[in-house]
Short mmCIF file of C-alpha atoms and ligand atoms in Angstrom, two decimals:
data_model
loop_
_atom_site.label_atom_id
_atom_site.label_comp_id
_atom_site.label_asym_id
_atom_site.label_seq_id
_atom_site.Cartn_x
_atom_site.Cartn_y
_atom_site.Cartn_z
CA UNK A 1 -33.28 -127.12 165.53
CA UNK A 2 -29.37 -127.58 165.83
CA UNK A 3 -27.48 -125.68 168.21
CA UNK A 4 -23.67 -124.90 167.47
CA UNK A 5 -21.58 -124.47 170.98
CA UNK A 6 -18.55 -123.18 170.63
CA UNK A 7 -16.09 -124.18 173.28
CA UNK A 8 -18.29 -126.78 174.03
CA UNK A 9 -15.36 -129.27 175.37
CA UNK A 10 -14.51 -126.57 178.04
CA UNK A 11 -15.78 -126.53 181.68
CA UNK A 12 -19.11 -124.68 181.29
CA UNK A 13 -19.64 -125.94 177.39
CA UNK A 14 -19.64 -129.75 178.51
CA UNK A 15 -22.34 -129.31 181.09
CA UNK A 16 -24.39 -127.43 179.24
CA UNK A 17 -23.87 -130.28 176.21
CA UNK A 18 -25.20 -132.47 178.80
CA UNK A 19 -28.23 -130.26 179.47
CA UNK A 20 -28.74 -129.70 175.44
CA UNK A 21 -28.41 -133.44 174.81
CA UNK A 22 -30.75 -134.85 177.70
CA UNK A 23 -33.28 -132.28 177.10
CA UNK A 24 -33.53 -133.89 173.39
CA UNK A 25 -31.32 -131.22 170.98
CA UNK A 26 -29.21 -131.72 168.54
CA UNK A 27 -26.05 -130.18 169.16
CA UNK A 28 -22.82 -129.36 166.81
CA UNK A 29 -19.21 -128.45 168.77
CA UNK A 30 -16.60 -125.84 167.39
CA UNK A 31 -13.91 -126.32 169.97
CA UNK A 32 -10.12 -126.34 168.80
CA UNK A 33 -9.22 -127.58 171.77
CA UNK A 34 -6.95 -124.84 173.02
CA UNK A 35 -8.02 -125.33 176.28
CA UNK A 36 -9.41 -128.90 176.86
CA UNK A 37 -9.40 -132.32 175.53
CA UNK A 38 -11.93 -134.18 172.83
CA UNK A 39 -11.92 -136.99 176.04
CA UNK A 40 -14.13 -134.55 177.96
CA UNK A 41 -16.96 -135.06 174.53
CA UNK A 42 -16.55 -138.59 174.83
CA UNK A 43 -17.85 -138.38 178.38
CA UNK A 44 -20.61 -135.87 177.41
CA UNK A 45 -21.92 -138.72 175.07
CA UNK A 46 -21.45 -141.57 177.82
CA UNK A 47 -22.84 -139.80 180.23
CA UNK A 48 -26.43 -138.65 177.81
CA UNK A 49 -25.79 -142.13 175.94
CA UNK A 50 -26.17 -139.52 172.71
CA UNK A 51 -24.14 -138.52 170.13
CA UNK A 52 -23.14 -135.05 168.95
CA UNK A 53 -20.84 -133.58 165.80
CA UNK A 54 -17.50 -132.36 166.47
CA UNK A 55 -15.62 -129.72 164.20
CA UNK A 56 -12.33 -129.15 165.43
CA UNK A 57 -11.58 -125.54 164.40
CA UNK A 58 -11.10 -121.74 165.57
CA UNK A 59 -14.19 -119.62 165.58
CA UNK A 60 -11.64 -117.30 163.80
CA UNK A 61 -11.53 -119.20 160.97
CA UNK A 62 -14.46 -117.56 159.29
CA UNK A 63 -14.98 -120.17 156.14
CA UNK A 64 -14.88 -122.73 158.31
CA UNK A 65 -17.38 -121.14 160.75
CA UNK A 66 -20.20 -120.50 157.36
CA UNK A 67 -19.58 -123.81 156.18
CA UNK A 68 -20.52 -125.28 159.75
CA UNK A 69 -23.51 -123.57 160.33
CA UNK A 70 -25.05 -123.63 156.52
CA UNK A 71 -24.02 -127.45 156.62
CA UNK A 72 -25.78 -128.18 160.07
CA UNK A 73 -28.27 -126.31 159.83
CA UNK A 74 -27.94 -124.50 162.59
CA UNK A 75 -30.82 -122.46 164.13
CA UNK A 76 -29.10 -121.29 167.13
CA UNK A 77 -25.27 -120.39 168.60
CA UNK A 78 -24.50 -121.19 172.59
CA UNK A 79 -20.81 -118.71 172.45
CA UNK A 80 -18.57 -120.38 174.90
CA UNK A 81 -15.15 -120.09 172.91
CA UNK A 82 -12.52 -117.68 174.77
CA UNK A 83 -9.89 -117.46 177.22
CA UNK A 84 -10.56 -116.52 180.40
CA UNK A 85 -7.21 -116.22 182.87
CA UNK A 86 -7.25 -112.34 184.42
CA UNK A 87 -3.71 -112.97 184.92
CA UNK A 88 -3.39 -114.12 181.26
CA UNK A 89 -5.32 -110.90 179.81
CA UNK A 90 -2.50 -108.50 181.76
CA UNK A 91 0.86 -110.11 180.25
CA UNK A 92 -0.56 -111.00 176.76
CA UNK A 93 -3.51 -108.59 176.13
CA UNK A 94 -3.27 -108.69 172.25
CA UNK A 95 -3.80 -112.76 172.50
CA UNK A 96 -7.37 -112.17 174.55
CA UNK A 97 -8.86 -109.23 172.17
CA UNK A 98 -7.46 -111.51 169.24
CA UNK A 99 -9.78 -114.46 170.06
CA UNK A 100 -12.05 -113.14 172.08
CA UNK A 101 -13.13 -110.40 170.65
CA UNK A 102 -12.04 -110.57 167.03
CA UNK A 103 -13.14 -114.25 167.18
CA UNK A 104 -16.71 -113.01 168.26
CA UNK A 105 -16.58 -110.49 165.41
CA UNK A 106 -15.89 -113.69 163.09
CA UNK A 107 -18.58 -115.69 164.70
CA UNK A 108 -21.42 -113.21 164.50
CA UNK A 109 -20.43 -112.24 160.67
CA UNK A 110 -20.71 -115.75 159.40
CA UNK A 111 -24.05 -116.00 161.73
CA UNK A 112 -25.28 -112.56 159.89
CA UNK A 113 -24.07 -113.93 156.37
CA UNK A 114 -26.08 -117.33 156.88
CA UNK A 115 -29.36 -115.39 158.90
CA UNK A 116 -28.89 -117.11 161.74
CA UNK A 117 -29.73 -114.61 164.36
CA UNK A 118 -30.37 -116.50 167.65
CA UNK A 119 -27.30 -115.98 170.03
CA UNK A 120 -26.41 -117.33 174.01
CA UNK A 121 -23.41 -115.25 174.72
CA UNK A 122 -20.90 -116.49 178.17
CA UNK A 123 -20.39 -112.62 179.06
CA UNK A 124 -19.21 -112.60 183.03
CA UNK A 125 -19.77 -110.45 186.42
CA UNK A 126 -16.71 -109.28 185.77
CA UNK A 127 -18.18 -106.64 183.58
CA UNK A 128 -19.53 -104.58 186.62
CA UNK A 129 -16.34 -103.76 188.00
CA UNK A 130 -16.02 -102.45 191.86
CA UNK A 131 -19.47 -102.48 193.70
CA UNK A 132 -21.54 -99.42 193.75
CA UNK A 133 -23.54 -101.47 195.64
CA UNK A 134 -25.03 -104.62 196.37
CA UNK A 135 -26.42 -107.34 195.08
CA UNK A 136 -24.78 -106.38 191.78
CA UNK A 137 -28.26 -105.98 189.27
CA UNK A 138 -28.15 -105.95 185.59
CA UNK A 139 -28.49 -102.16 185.71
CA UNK A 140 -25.40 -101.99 187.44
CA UNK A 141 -23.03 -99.61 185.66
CA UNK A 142 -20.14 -101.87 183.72
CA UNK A 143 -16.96 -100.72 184.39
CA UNK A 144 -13.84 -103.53 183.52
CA UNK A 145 -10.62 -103.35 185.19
CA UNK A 146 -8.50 -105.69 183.21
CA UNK A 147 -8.08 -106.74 179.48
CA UNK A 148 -10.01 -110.04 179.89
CA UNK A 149 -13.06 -107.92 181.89
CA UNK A 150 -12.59 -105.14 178.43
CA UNK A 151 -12.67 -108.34 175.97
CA UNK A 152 -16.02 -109.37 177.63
CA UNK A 153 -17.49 -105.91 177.54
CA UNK A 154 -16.67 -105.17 173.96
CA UNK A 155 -18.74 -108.58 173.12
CA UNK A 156 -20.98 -107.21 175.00
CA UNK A 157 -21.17 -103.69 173.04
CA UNK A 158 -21.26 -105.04 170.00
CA UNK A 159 -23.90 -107.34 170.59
CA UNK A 160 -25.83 -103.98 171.93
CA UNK A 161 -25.06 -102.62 168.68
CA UNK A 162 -25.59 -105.54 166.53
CA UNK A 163 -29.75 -105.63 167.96
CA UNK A 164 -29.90 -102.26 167.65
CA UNK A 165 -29.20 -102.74 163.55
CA UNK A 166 -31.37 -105.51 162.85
CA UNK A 167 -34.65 -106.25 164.88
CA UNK A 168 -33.76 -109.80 164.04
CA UNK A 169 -31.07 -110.65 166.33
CA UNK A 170 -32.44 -112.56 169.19
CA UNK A 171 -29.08 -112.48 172.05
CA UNK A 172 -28.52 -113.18 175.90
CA UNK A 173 -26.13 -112.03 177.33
CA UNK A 174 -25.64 -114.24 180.13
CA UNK A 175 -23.67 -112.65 182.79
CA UNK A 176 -21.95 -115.93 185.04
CA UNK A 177 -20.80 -115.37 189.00
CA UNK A 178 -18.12 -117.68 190.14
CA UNK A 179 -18.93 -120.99 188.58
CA UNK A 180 -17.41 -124.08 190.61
CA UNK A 181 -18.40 -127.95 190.57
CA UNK A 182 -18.63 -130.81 188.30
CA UNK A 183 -21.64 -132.79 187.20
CA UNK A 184 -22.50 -135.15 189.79
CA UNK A 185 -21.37 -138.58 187.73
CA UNK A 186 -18.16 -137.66 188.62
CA UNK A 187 -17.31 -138.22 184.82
CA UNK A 188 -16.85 -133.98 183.67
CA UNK A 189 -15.08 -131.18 185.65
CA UNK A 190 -13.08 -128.74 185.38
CA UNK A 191 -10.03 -129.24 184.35
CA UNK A 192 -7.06 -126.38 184.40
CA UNK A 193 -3.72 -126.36 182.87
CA UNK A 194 -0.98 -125.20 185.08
CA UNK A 195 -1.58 -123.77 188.31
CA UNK A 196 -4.93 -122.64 189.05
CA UNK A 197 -5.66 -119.43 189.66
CA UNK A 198 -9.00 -119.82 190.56
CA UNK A 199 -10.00 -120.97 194.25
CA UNK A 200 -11.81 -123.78 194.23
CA UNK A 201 -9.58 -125.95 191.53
CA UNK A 202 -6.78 -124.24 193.72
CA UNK A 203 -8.37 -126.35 197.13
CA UNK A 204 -8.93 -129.47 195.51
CA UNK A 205 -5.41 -129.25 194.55
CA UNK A 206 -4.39 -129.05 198.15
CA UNK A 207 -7.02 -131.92 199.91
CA UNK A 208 -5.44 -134.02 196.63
CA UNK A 209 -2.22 -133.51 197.84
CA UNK A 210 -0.75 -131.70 194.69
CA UNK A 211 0.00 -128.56 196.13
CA UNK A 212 1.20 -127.63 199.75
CA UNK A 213 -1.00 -125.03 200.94
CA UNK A 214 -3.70 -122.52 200.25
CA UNK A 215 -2.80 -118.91 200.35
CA UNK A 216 -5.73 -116.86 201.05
CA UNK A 217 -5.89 -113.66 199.50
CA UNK A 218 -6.20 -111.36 202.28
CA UNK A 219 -8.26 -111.68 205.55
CA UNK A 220 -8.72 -108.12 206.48
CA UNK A 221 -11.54 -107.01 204.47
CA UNK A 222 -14.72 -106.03 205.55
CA UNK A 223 -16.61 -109.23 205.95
CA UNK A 224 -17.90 -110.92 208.83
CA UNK A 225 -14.71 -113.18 208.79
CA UNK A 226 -12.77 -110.95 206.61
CA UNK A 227 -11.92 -113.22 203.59
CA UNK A 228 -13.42 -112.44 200.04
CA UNK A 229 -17.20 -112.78 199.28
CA UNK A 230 -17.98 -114.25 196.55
CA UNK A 231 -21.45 -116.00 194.41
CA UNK A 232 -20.34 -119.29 193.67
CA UNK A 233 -22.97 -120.93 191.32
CA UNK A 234 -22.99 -124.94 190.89
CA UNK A 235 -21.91 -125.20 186.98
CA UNK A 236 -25.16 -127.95 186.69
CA UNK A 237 -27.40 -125.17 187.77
CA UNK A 238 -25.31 -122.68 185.00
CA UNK A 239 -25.56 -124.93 182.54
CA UNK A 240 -29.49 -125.47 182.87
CA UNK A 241 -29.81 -121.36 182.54
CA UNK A 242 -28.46 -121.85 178.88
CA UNK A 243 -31.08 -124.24 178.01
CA UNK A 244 -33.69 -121.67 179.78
CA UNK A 245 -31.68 -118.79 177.75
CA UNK A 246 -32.31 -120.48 174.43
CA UNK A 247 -35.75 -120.98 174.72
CA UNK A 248 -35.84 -117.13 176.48
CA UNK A 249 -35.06 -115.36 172.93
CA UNK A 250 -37.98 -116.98 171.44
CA UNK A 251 -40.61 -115.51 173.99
CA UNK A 252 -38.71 -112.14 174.71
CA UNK A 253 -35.82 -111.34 172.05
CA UNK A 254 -32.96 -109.84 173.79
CA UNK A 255 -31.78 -109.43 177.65
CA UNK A 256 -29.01 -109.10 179.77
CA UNK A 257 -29.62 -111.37 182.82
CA UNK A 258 -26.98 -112.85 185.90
CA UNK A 259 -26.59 -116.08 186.57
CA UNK A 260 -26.05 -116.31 189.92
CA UNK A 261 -27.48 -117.74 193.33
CA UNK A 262 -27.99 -114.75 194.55
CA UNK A 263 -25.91 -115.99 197.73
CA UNK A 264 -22.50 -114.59 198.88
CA UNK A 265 -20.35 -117.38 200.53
CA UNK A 266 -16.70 -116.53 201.95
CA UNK A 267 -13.68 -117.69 201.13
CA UNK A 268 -13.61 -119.09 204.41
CA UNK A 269 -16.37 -120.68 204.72
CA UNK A 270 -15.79 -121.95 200.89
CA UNK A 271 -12.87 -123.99 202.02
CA UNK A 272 -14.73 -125.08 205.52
CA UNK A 273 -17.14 -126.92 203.80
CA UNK A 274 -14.39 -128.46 201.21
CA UNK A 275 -12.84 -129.83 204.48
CA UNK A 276 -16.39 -131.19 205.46
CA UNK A 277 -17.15 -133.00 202.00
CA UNK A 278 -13.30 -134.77 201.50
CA UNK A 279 -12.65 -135.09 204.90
CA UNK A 280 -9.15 -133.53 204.22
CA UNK A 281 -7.31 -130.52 206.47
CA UNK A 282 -6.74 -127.77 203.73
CA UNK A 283 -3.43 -125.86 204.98
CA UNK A 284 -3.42 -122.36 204.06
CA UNK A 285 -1.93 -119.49 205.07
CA UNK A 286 -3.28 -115.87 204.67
CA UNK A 287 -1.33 -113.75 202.23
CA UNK A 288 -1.79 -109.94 201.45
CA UNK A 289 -4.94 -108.64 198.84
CA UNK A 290 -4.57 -110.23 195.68
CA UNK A 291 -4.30 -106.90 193.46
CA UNK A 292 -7.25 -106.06 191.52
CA UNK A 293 -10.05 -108.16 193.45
CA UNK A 294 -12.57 -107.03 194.87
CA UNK A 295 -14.25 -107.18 199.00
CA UNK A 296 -17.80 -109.30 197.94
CA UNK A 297 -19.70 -109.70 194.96
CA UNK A 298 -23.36 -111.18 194.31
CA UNK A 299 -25.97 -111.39 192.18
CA UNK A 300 -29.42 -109.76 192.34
CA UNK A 301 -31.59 -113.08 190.97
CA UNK A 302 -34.85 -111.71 190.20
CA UNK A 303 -34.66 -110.69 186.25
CA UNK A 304 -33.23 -114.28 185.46
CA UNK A 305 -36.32 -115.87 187.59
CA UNK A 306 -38.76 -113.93 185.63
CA UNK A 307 -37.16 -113.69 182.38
CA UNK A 308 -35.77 -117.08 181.95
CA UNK A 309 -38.04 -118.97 185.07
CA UNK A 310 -34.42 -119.76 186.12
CA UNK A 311 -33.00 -120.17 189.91
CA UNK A 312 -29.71 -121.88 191.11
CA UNK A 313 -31.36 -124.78 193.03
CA UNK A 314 -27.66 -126.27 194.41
CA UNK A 315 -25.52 -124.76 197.30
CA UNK A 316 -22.21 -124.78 198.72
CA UNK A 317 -22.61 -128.56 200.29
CA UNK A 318 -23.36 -129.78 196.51
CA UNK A 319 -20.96 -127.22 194.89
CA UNK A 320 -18.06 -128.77 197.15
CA UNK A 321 -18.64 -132.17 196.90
CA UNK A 322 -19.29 -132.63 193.38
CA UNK A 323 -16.12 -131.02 192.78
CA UNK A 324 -14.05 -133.60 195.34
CA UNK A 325 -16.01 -136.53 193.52
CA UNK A 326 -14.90 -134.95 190.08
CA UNK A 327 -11.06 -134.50 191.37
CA UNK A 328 -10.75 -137.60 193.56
CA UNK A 329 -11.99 -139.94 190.48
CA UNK A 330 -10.43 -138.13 188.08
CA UNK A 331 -6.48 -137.33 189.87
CA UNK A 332 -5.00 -136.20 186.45
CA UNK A 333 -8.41 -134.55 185.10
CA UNK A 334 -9.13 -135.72 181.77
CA UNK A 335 -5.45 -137.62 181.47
CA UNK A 336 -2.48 -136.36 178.94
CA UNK A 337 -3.91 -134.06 176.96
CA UNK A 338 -1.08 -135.11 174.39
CA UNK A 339 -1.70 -138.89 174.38
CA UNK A 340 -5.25 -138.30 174.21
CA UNK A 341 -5.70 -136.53 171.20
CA UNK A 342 -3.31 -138.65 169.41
CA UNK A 343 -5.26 -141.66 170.23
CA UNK A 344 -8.23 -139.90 168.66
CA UNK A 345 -8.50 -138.70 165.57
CA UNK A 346 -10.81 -141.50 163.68
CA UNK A 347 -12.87 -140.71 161.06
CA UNK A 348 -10.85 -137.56 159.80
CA UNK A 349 -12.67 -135.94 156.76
CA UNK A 350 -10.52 -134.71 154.46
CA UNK A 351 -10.88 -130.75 154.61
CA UNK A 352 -11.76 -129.07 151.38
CA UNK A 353 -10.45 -125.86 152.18
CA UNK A 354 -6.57 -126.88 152.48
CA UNK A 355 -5.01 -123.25 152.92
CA UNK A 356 -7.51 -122.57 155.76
CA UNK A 357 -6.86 -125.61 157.37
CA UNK A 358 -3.24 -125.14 157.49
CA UNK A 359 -3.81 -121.75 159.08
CA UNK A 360 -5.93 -123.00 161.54
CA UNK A 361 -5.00 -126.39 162.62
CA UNK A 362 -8.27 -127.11 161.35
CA UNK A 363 -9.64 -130.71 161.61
CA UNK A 364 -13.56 -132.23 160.55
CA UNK A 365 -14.00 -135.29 162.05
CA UNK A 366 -16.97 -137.53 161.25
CA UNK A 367 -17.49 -137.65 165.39
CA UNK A 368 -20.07 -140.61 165.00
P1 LIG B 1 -12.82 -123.17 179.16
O1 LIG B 1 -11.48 -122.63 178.87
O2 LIG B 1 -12.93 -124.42 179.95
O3 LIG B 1 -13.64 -123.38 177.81
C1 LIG B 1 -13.44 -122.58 176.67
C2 LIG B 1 -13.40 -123.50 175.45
O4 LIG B 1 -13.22 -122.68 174.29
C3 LIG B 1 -12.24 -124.49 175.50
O5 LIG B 1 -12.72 -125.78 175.16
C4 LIG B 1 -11.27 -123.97 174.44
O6 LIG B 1 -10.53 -125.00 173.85
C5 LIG B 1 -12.23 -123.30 173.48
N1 LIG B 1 -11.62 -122.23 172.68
C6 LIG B 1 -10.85 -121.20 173.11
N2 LIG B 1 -10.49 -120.43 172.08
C7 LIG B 1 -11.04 -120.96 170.97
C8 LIG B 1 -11.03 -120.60 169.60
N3 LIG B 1 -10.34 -119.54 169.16
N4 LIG B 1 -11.73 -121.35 168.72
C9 LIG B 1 -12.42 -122.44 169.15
N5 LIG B 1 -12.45 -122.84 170.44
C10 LIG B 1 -11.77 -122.11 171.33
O7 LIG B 1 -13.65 -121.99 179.86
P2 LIG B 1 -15.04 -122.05 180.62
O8 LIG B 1 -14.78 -121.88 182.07
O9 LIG B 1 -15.85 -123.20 180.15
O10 LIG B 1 -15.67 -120.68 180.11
C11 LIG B 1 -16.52 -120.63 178.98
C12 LIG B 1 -16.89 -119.19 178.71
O11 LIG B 1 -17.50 -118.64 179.87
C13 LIG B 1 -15.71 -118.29 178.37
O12 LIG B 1 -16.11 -117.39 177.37
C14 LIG B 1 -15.45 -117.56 179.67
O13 LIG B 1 -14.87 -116.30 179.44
C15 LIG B 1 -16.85 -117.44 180.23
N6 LIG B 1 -16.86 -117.29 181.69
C16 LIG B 1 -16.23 -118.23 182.47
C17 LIG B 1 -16.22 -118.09 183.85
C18 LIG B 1 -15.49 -119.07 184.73
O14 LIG B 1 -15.16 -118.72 185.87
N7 LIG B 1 -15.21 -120.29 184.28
C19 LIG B 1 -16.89 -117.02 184.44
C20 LIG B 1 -17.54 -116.09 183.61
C21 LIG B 1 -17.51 -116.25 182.24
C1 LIG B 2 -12.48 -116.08 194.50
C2 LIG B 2 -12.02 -115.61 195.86
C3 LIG B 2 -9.84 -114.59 195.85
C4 LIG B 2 -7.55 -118.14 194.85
C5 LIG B 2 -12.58 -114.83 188.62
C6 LIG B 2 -12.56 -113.83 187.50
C7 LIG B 2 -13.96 -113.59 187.00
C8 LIG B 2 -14.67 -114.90 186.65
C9 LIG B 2 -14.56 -115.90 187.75
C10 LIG B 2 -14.38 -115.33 184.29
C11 LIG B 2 -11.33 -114.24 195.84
C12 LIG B 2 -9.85 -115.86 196.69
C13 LIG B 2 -8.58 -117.29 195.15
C14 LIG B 2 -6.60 -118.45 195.85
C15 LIG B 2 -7.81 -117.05 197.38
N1 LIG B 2 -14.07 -115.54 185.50
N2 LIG B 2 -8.72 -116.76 196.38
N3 LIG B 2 -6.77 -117.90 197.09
O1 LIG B 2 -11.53 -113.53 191.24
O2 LIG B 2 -13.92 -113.84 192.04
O3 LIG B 2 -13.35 -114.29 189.69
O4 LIG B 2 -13.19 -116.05 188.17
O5 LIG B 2 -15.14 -114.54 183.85
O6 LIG B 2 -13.85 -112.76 185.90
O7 LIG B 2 -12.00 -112.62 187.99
O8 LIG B 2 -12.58 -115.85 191.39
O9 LIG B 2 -11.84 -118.06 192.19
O10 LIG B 2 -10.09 -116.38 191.50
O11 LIG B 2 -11.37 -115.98 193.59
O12 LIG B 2 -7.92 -116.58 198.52
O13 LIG B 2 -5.61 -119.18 195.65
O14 LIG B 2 -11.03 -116.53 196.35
O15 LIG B 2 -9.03 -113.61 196.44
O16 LIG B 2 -11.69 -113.57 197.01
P1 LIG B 2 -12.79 -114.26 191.16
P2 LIG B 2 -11.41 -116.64 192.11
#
C-alpha cells in the first residue's frame, strides 16, 4: 500500500513522511525541489531510521507522474506540491494557477488514467475568506480574496466535480489553519527562502538575531489586545491528521474537514510565549493593517474529531519551542541549498524519457 507525497521535502510533506514512515508505510516522494532541499529527506530517514524513494520531478510533467505511480504501485496520493506565498500569488498570478492548479489537473489525470482514486489534498483556511462568523466550520461559505486563496479553491472545485463523476474517487480535502513548529528532534523545520512573510519564521528570525525587529501588523483591531487572531496548529499534530485522513477515505469516502486546534491565540501573545521558550527580547514595533488580512480566524474542530478521530493535542508552549529548537540548531535551516544538491545526486538513473526530462529538470534517483 504505497503512498506517493508530492512535495514531500517541504515543511508540512516532511512531517507527515515522518508520520507515514513510523506508522509502518511505504512512501514514494515527487518533489522537484522548487522550494526545499533533498537534505530535509535525508533527515526524514535518520530521524524514522527508514528509507523512502525519491523522484525528483514536477507533478506537471504528466509521463513522468503515470510512470511513478504504475511503477510503485501506488494505492494512494498525499498532494502537498504548490506554492504558497499570498504575496507571491498577487505579482505573478499566472506562475500559481500554472502549478497549482494546472499541476493538480496533471496529477489527478495520470491518477484517473492508472485507477488510482484515493486522494489527501493540502487545501487551506484561506478558502473561507472574511468571517461570517466564528469558529470558521466546514459549511462556511468559501469566498478567496487573492490568486493563491482562488488556486486552492479551484483544486478544491474540481475535486467536487471529479467525485461527483465517478463514485470511485475517495478525496479529503484537508483544510490547514496556521501551521507553525518543527518536529521535536530538532532535525526538520521549516525552512523559507528570503524573507518570511509568515509570523512565526519572521520571530525566530528576530530572537536569532537575523533581522532587527518585528513589525506587527496592526494593533487596533478588535481583540482583547488588539493584534491578529489567529489558529496556529503544531505541524506534528498536522501531519498526524494526514495519516488519520488516509485511513478516513476507506471508512467514509469523501469530506471536507479543518485541521485546526480549534484555539485562537494572538499575535501578541504568539510572540510572548516565543520570548518565554528562547529567552530572547523580540523588538517589534506596530505597523499599520497588513492589507488583505483578516481580525481572527479559527477552526470549529468537531467534524475532524468525528470523521477522522483527530484533535491537535500540542499548544502554543510546544508550538514555540519546537520551533526555537529547530532554528537555534539549525541557524542556516537546511544549509546552501546550492552546495547541497550538488553534493547529492548518487545513484542517478538514467531517464528514459529524454525530451521530458529536459523540459522538466527531471531527475530518478535510485534514493536507497
Ligand atoms: P513548502 O513550500 O514547504 O512545500 C511544498 C513542496 O512542493 C516543496 O518541497 C516544493 O519543492 C514542492 N513543489 C512545488 N511545486 C512543485 C512542482 N511543480 N512539482 C513538484 N514539487 C513541487 O510548503 P508547505 O508549507 O509544506 O505546504 C504544503 C502544502 O500545504 C501546499 O500545497 C500549501 O499550499 C498548503 N498549505 C500550507 C500552509 C502553510 O501555512 N504552510 C497552510 C495551508 C495550506
Ligand atoms: C499571522 C498573523 C499577521 C507577519 C497565511 C496565509 C494562509 C495560510 C497560512 C497557506 C496575522 C501577523 C505576520 C509579521 C505580523 N497559508 N503578522 N507580522 O496571514 O494568517 O495566513 O499563512 O495556505 O493562506 O494567508 O499567517 O503568519 O502571515 O500571519 O504581525 O511579520 O501575524 O498580520 O495577523 P496568515 P501569517
Amino acid at each position: 500500500m504505497t503512498v506517493l507525497v508530492t512535495g514531500g521535502a517541504g515543511y508540512i510533506g516532511s512531517h507527515t513522511l515522518v508520520e507515514l514512515l513510523e506508522a509502518g508505510r511505504d512512501v514514494v516522494v515527487l518533489d522537484n525541489f522548487c522550494n526545499s532541499t533533498p537534505e530535509s529527506l535525508r533527515r526524514v530517514e535518520a530521524i524514522t531510521g527508514k528509507s523512502l524513494t525519491l523522484v525528483e520531478g514536477d507533478i506537471r510533467d504528466r509521463p513522468l507522474v503515470e510512470t511513478t505511480l504504475r511503477k510503485h504501485k501506488i494505492a494512494s496520493v498525499i498532494h502537498f506540491a504548490g506554492l504558497k506565498a499570498v504575496g507571491a500569488s498577487g505579482t505573478d498570478p499566472l506562475e500559481y494557477y500554472n502549478i497549482n492548479v494546472v499541476g493538480s489537473e496533471r496529477l489527478f489525470s495520470a491518477m484517473k488514467a492508472c485507477e488510482i482514486f484515493n486522494l489527501v489534498f493540502s487545501s487551506s483556511a484561506t478558502v473561507y475568506g472574511e468571517a461570517e462568523y466564528l469558529p470558521f466550520d466546514e459549511d462556511h461559505p468559501l469566498r478567496v480574496t487573492n490568486p493563491y486563496g482562488r488556486t486552492k479553491l479551484m483544486i478544491e472545485d474540481m475535486l467536487r466535480d471529479l467525485q461527483k463523476s465517478d463514485q470511485r474517487w475517495r478525496i479529503a480535502t484537508l483544510r490547514y489553519f496556521n501551521p507553525v513548529g518543527a518536529h521535536p528532534s530538532g532535525m526538520i523545520g521549516e525552512d523559507p527562502r528570503g524573507e518570511p512573510s509568515n509570523l512565526m519564521p519572521f520571530v525566530s528570525d528576530v530572537a536569532m538575531g537575523r533581522r532587527d525587529q518585528l513589525v506587527i501588523h496592526g494593533d487596533d483591531y478588535d481583540t482583547p489586545d488588539g493584534t491578529g487572531i489567529r489558529d496556529f496548529i503544531h505541524v506534528v499534530d498536522l501531519a498526524r491528521g494526514h495519516l488519520n485522513a488516509l485511513d478516513g477515505l476507506v471508512q467514509h469516502g469523501s469530506f471536507a474537514v479543518n485541521l485546526g486546534t480549534g484555539q485562537g491565540n494572538s499575535v501578541m501573545e504568539m510572540v510572548s510565549m516565543f520570548e518565554r521558550v528562547s529567552n530572547r527580547k523580540i523588538a517589534r514595533q506596530i505597523g499599520p493593517r497588513r492589507p488583505g488580512d483578516i481580525a481572527v480566524s479559527y477552526a470549529a474542530t468537531h467534524k475532524a474529531l468525528a470523521i477522522l478521530g483527530w484533535q491537535a493535542q500540542l499548544g502554543l508552549y510546544e508550538m514555540c519551542r519546537d520551533q526555537w529548537n529547530w532554528v537555534s540548531k539549525n541557524p542556516e535551516g537546511f544549509g546552501n541549498v546550492v552546495e547541497l544538491e550538488q553534493g547529492m545526486l548518487p545513484g542517478m538513473e538514467t531517464p528514459q524519457d529524454a525530451a521530458s526530462q529536459r523540459q522538466w529538470g527531471r531527475r530518478e534517483r535510485d534514493w536507497a
